CSV table of C-alpha atoms in Angstrom, one decimal:
chain,number,residue,atom,x,y,z
A,1088,MET,CA,-23.8,99.9,-10.6
A,1089,MET,CA,-27.2,96.9,-9.6
A,1090,ARG,CA,-28.5,97.2,-13.3
A,1091,SER,CA,-25.5,95.7,-13.9
A,1092,LEU,CA,-25.2,93.0,-11.2
A,1093,TRP,CA,-29.3,91.8,-11.8
A,1094,SER,CA,-28.1,92.2,-15.9
A,1095,SER,CA,-25.0,89.7,-14.3
A,1096,SER,CA,-27.4,87.2,-11.5
A,1097,LYS,CA,-30.0,87.0,-14.6
A,1098,LEU,CA,-26.9,85.7,-17.3
A,1099,LEU,CA,-25.6,83.5,-14.5
A,1100,ILE,CA,-29.1,81.5,-13.5
A,1101,SER,CA,-29.9,81.9,-17.1
A,1102,PHE,CA,-26.1,79.7,-16.9
A,1103,VAL,CA,-27.6,77.6,-14.5
A,1104,LEU,CA,-31.0,76.4,-16.3
A,1105,THR,CA,-29.0,75.7,-19.3
A,1106,GLY,CA,-26.8,73.4,-17.3
A,1107,SER,CA,-29.3,71.4,-15.5
A,1108,LEU,CA,-31.4,71.4,-18.8
A,1109,LEU,CA,-27.6,69.6,-20.5
A,1110,LEU,CA,-27.8,68.0,-17.0
A,1111,GLY,CA,-30.8,66.3,-17.1
A,1112,GLY,CA,-29.8,65.0,-19.8
A,1113,CYS,CA,-26.8,63.6,-19.6
A,1114,ALA,CA,-28.6,61.6,-16.4
A,1115,SER,CA,-31.1,60.1,-18.5
A,1116,THR,CA,-29.0,59.4,-21.5
A,1117,GLY,CA,-26.2,57.3,-19.3
A,1118,SER,CA,-22.4,58.4,-19.7
A,1119,GLY,CA,-21.4,58.0,-23.5
A,1120,MET,CA,-17.7,57.6,-22.2
A,1121,LEU,CA,-17.6,54.2,-20.5
A,1122,GLY,CA,-20.0,52.4,-23.5
A,1123,ALA,CA,-23.4,50.7,-22.2
A,1124,GLY,CA,-22.8,48.1,-19.6
A,1125,ALA,CA,-18.8,49.7,-18.3
A,1126,PRO,CA,-18.6,48.7,-15.4
A,1127,ALA,CA,-17.6,51.9,-12.5
A,1128,PRO,CA,-14.1,52.8,-12.0
A,1129,ASP,CA,-12.6,52.2,-9.4
A,1130,PRO,CA,-13.9,54.2,-5.7
A,1131,ARG,CA,-11.6,55.7,-5.3
A,1132,LEU,CA,-12.0,57.4,-8.1
A,1133,THR,CA,-15.4,58.6,-7.8
A,1134,GLN,CA,-15.9,58.1,-4.0
A,1135,GLY,CA,-13.8,60.8,-1.5
A,1136,THR,CA,-12.8,63.8,-1.0
A,1137,ASP,CA,-11.5,65.1,-3.6
A,1138,ALA,CA,-13.4,62.9,-5.6
A,1139,GLU,CA,-15.5,65.6,-7.0
A,1140,PHE,CA,-12.5,67.9,-7.8
A,1141,PHE,CA,-12.6,67.0,-11.7
A,1142,SER,CA,-14.8,64.5,-12.1
A,1143,LYS,CA,-17.1,66.6,-14.2
A,1144,SER,CA,-16.1,69.2,-16.5
A,1145,GLY,CA,-16.1,73.2,-15.3
A,1146,TYR,CA,-19.2,73.4,-16.7
A,1147,GLN,CA,-21.9,71.0,-15.0
A,1148,ALA,CA,-19.9,72.0,-11.9
A,1149,CYS,CA,-20.9,75.9,-12.3
A,1150,ALA,CA,-24.6,74.8,-12.9
A,1151,MET,CA,-24.6,72.1,-9.9
A,1152,GLY,CA,-22.7,74.2,-7.5
A,1153,ALA,CA,-23.9,77.6,-8.8
A,1154,GLY,CA,-27.6,76.1,-9.1
A,1155,ALA,CA,-27.8,75.1,-4.9
A,1156,ALA,CA,-25.7,78.6,-4.1
A,1157,ILE,CA,-28.7,81.1,-6.2
A,1158,LEU,CA,-31.0,79.3,-4.6
A,1159,ALA,CA,-29.7,80.5,-0.6
A,1160,CYS,CA,-29.4,83.6,-2.2
A,1161,THR,CA,-33.4,84.2,-2.9
A,1162,LEU,CA,-34.2,81.9,-0.4
A,1163,SER,CA,-32.4,84.1,2.5
A,1164,ASN,CA,-33.4,87.6,4.2
A,1165,SER,CA,-30.3,89.4,2.2
A,1166,GLY,CA,-30.5,92.8,1.2
A,1167,ASN,CA,-30.0,92.1,-1.9
A,1168,LYS,CA,-30.6,89.2,-3.7
A,1169,ALA,CA,-29.1,90.5,-6.8
A,1170,VAL,CA,-25.3,91.2,-5.4
A,1171,CYS,CA,-25.5,87.5,-3.1
A,1172,MET,CA,-26.4,85.3,-5.7
A,1173,VAL,CA,-23.2,87.0,-8.0
A,1174,ALA,CA,-21.0,86.8,-5.3
A,1175,ALA,CA,-22.5,83.4,-5.0
A,1176,GLY,CA,-21.7,82.5,-9.0
A,1177,VAL,CA,-18.5,83.8,-8.6
A,1178,ALA,CA,-17.2,81.2,-5.8
A,1179,ALA,CA,-19.2,78.4,-7.1
A,1180,CYS,CA,-17.5,78.2,-10.8
A,1181,GLY,CA,-14.4,80.4,-11.0
A,1182,VAL,CA,-12.9,80.6,-14.2
A,1183,ALA,CA,-15.4,78.3,-15.9
A,1184,MET,CA,-17.8,80.9,-15.8
A,1185,GLY,CA,-15.9,81.8,-18.9
A,1186,ALA,CA,-13.1,84.9,-18.6
A,1187,ASN,CA,-14.9,87.5,-19.8
A,1188,TYR,CA,-17.5,86.7,-16.8
A,1189,TYR,CA,-15.5,85.5,-14.3
A,1190,VAL,CA,-12.6,89.1,-15.0
A,1191,ASP,CA,-15.4,91.7,-15.1
A,1192,GLN,CA,-16.8,90.4,-11.7
A,1193,ARG,CA,-13.7,89.8,-10.0
A,1194,ARG,CA,-13.3,93.6,-11.2
A,1195,SER,CA,-16.7,94.7,-9.7
A,1196,GLU,CA,-15.1,93.6,-5.9
A,1197,TYR,CA,-11.2,94.2,-6.4
A,1198,ALA,CA,-11.1,97.9,-8.2
A,1199,ASN,CA,-7.4,97.4,-7.0
A,1200,THR,CA,-5.5,95.5,-9.3
A,1201,SER,CA,-3.2,93.9,-7.1
A,1202,GLN,CA,-5.5,93.1,-5.2
A,1203,ARG,CA,-7.6,90.6,-7.8
A,1204,LEU,CA,-4.2,89.1,-9.1
A,1205,GLN,CA,-3.5,88.3,-5.9
A,1206,LYS,CA,-6.8,87.2,-5.8
A,1207,TYR,CA,-6.7,85.4,-9.0
A,1208,ASN,CA,-3.1,83.6,-8.4
A,1209,SER,CA,-4.8,82.5,-4.9
A,1210,ASP,CA,-8.1,81.0,-7.4
A,1211,VAL,CA,-5.0,79.3,-9.1
A,1212,GLN,CA,-3.8,77.7,-6.4
A,1213,LEU,CA,-6.1,75.8,-4.9
A,1214,ASP,CA,-7.5,74.4,-8.4
A,1215,THR,CA,-2.7,73.5,-8.2
A,1216,GLN,CA,-3.9,71.9,-4.8
A,1217,LYS,CA,-6.3,69.7,-5.7
A,1218,VAL,CA,-4.8,68.7,-9.0
A,1219,VAL,CA,-2.2,67.5,-7.1
A,1220,THR,CA,-4.1,65.6,-4.4
A,1221,ARG,CA,-6.1,64.3,-6.6
A,1222,THR,CA,-3.0,62.7,-8.6
A,1223,ALA,CA,-2.0,61.2,-5.5
A,1224,THR,CA,-5.6,59.3,-5.6
A,1225,ALA,CA,-4.6,58.8,-9.3
A,1226,GLN,CA,-1.5,58.0,-8.1
A,1227,GLN,CA,-2.2,54.7,-6.7
A,1228,VAL,CA,-5.1,53.4,-9.4
A,1229,ILE,CA,-2.1,53.6,-11.7
A,1230,ASN,CA,-0.4,51.7,-9.4
A,1231,ASP,CA,-2.7,48.8,-9.3
A,1232,ASP,CA,-3.2,48.9,-12.6
A,1233,LYS,CA,0.0,48.6,-13.7
A,1234,GLN,CA,0.6,45.6,-11.4
A,1235,GLN,CA,-2.7,43.8,-12.7
A,1236,ILE,CA,-2.0,44.4,-16.0
A,1237,ALA,CA,1.3,42.6,-15.6
A,1238,GLN,CA,-0.9,39.8,-13.7
A,1239,ILE,CA,-3.4,39.4,-16.1
A,1240,LYS,CA,0.0,39.3,-19.3
A,1241,ARG,CA,1.5,35.9,-16.4
A,1242,ASP,CA,-2.1,34.5,-15.8
A,1243,LEU,CA,-2.7,34.2,-20.2
A,1244,ALA,CA,0.5,32.8,-20.9
A,1245,SER,CA,0.4,30.6,-17.9
A,1246,LYS,CA,-3.4,30.1,-19.2
A,1247,LYS,CA,-4.6,30.4,-15.7
A,1248,ILE,CA,-7.7,32.5,-17.2
A,1249,ASP,CA,-9.5,32.5,-20.3
A,1250,LYS,CA,-10.1,35.4,-22.8
A,1251,ALA,CA,-13.4,36.1,-21.3
A,1252,GLN,CA,-12.1,36.3,-18.0
A,1253,ALA,CA,-8.8,38.1,-19.3
A,1254,GLN,CA,-11.3,41.1,-20.7
A,1255,GLN,CA,-13.5,41.4,-17.5
A,1256,GLN,CA,-10.6,42.6,-15.3
A,1257,ILE,CA,-9.3,44.3,-18.8
A,1258,ALA,CA,-13.2,46.7,-18.5
A,1259,VAL,CA,-12.4,47.5,-14.9
A,1260,ILE,CA,-8.7,49.2,-16.4
A,1261,ASP,CA,-10.1,50.9,-19.3
A,1262,SER,CA,-13.7,52.2,-16.8
A,1263,ASN,CA,-10.2,53.8,-14.8
A,1264,ILE,CA,-8.2,55.0,-18.0
A,1265,ALA,CA,-11.5,57.1,-19.3
A,1266,GLN,CA,-12.2,58.5,-15.9
A,1267,LEU,CA,-8.8,59.9,-15.3
A,1268,ARG,CA,-9.0,61.0,-18.5
A,1269,ASN,CA,-11.5,62.3,-18.5
A,1270,GLU,CA,-10.8,64.1,-15.7
A,1271,VAL,CA,-7.4,65.8,-17.3
A,1272,ASN,CA,-9.7,67.2,-20.1
A,1273,ASN,CA,-11.6,68.8,-17.3
A,1274,MET,CA,-7.7,70.1,-15.7
A,1275,LYS,CA,-6.5,71.1,-19.4
A,1276,THR,CA,-10.0,73.4,-19.4
A,1277,LYS,CA,-9.4,74.9,-16.5
A,1278,VAL,CA,-5.5,75.8,-17.7
A,1279,ALA,CA,-6.6,77.2,-20.0
A,1280,GLY,CA,-9.1,79.2,-18.6
A,1281,TYR,CA,-6.4,81.1,-16.3
A,1282,ASN,CA,-4.8,81.5,-19.5
A,1283,ASP,CA,-7.6,84.1,-20.5
A,1284,VAL,CA,-7.4,85.6,-18.1
A,1285,VAL,CA,-4.5,86.5,-18.0
A,1286,LYS,CA,-4.8,87.6,-21.8
A,1287,VAL,CA,-8.0,89.6,-20.6
A,1288,GLU,CA,-6.1,91.1,-17.9
A,1289,ARG,CA,-2.7,92.1,-19.9
A,1290,ALA,CA,-4.4,93.6,-22.2
A,1291,GLN,CA,-5.9,95.9,-20.1
A,1292,GLY,CA,-2.1,96.7,-19.7
A,1293,ASN,CA,-0.9,95.3,-16.5
A,1294,ALA,CA,1.0,93.0,-17.9
A,1295,PRO,CA,4.3,93.3,-15.0
A,1296,GLU,CA,2.0,91.9,-12.5
A,1297,LEU,CA,0.9,89.2,-14.3
A,1298,LYS,CA,4.3,87.1,-13.9
A,1299,GLN,CA,3.3,85.2,-10.9
A,1300,MET,CA,-0.3,85.1,-12.3
A,1301,ASP,CA,1.9,83.4,-15.3
A,1302,ALA,CA,4.0,81.4,-12.8
A,1303,ASN,CA,1.2,79.5,-10.9
A,1304,ILE,CA,-0.4,78.1,-14.5
A,1305,SER,CA,2.7,76.9,-15.2
A,1306,LYS,CA,2.4,75.2,-12.1
A,1307,MET,CA,-0.5,73.9,-13.0
A,1308,ASN,CA,0.2,72.7,-16.3
A,1309,GLN,CA,3.2,70.8,-15.7
A,1310,LYS,CA,0.7,68.7,-12.9
A,1311,VAL,CA,-1.6,68.5,-14.9
A,1312,ALA,CA,1.1,67.2,-17.7
A,1313,SER,CA,3.1,65.0,-15.0
A,1314,LEU,CA,-0.7,63.1,-14.4
A,1315,GLN,CA,-1.5,62.8,-18.2
A,1316,LYS,CA,2.4,61.5,-19.2
A,1317,GLU,CA,0.7,58.6,-15.7
A,1318,VAL,CA,-2.2,58.3,-17.4
A,1319,ASP,CA,-1.0,57.7,-20.5
A,1320,GLY,CA,1.9,54.8,-19.3
A,1321,LEU,CA,-1.0,52.7,-18.4
A,1322,TYR,CA,-3.3,53.6,-21.2
A,1323,SER,CA,-0.1,52.3,-22.6
A,1324,GLN,CA,0.8,48.9,-20.9
A,1325,ARG,CA,-3.2,48.6,-21.5
A,1326,SER,CA,-2.9,49.2,-25.0
A,1327,ALA,CA,-0.1,46.4,-25.0
A,1328,ILE,CA,-2.8,43.0,-24.2
A,1329,THR,CA,-4.6,42.0,-27.2
A,1330,LEU,CA,-8.0,39.8,-26.6
A,1331,GLY,CA,-9.0,40.0,-30.5
């Protein structure tokens, strides 16, 4: 058991170190999503309590969150640092660690199948609530951007603004769209991760007890799909403005 925990902790540390290197590279080169000189997204998308929910990929969020947690374990007086590090990694990363790793660690915590599945469901429900909370913020930005697009069209038609001025205003909307698309993709990755967890558990013959998890994942996926529809609608309206 101890050997397994130590191996898991070493794997987690390697995961975090690799992620840290990748994050460092991203920080030094800048995000390629928006392009050089692109304006920052609306502050509502980058600030506030829900801004960090899905702004980073699961891999990036895991590397950052687990890194801090593992450091705390190494500096603590914990009698078993390996157990502390593995527990910290699971808490910080969840399914972002990969379905097999996530399942293995949950099994080490919950040998009882029902208790383990309850924990899975709790994790899915928590992430679903994060999607709901984030969608509420995103919807405010999307609604404002749609109004802005309509205003830009009117101003162009009346020659109140020229194409250069319109482009400046649209650039902010483009940044918002890029930010939202990135977050939706990260949400989809989480949904896929939970579906992989179901597959792993179902392969062990636990299919009847996974119905509730299937239902919860489906609910989360519906929430993500609803947000994507809103983002796609905003992109469609923005695309109607051509300044070439």
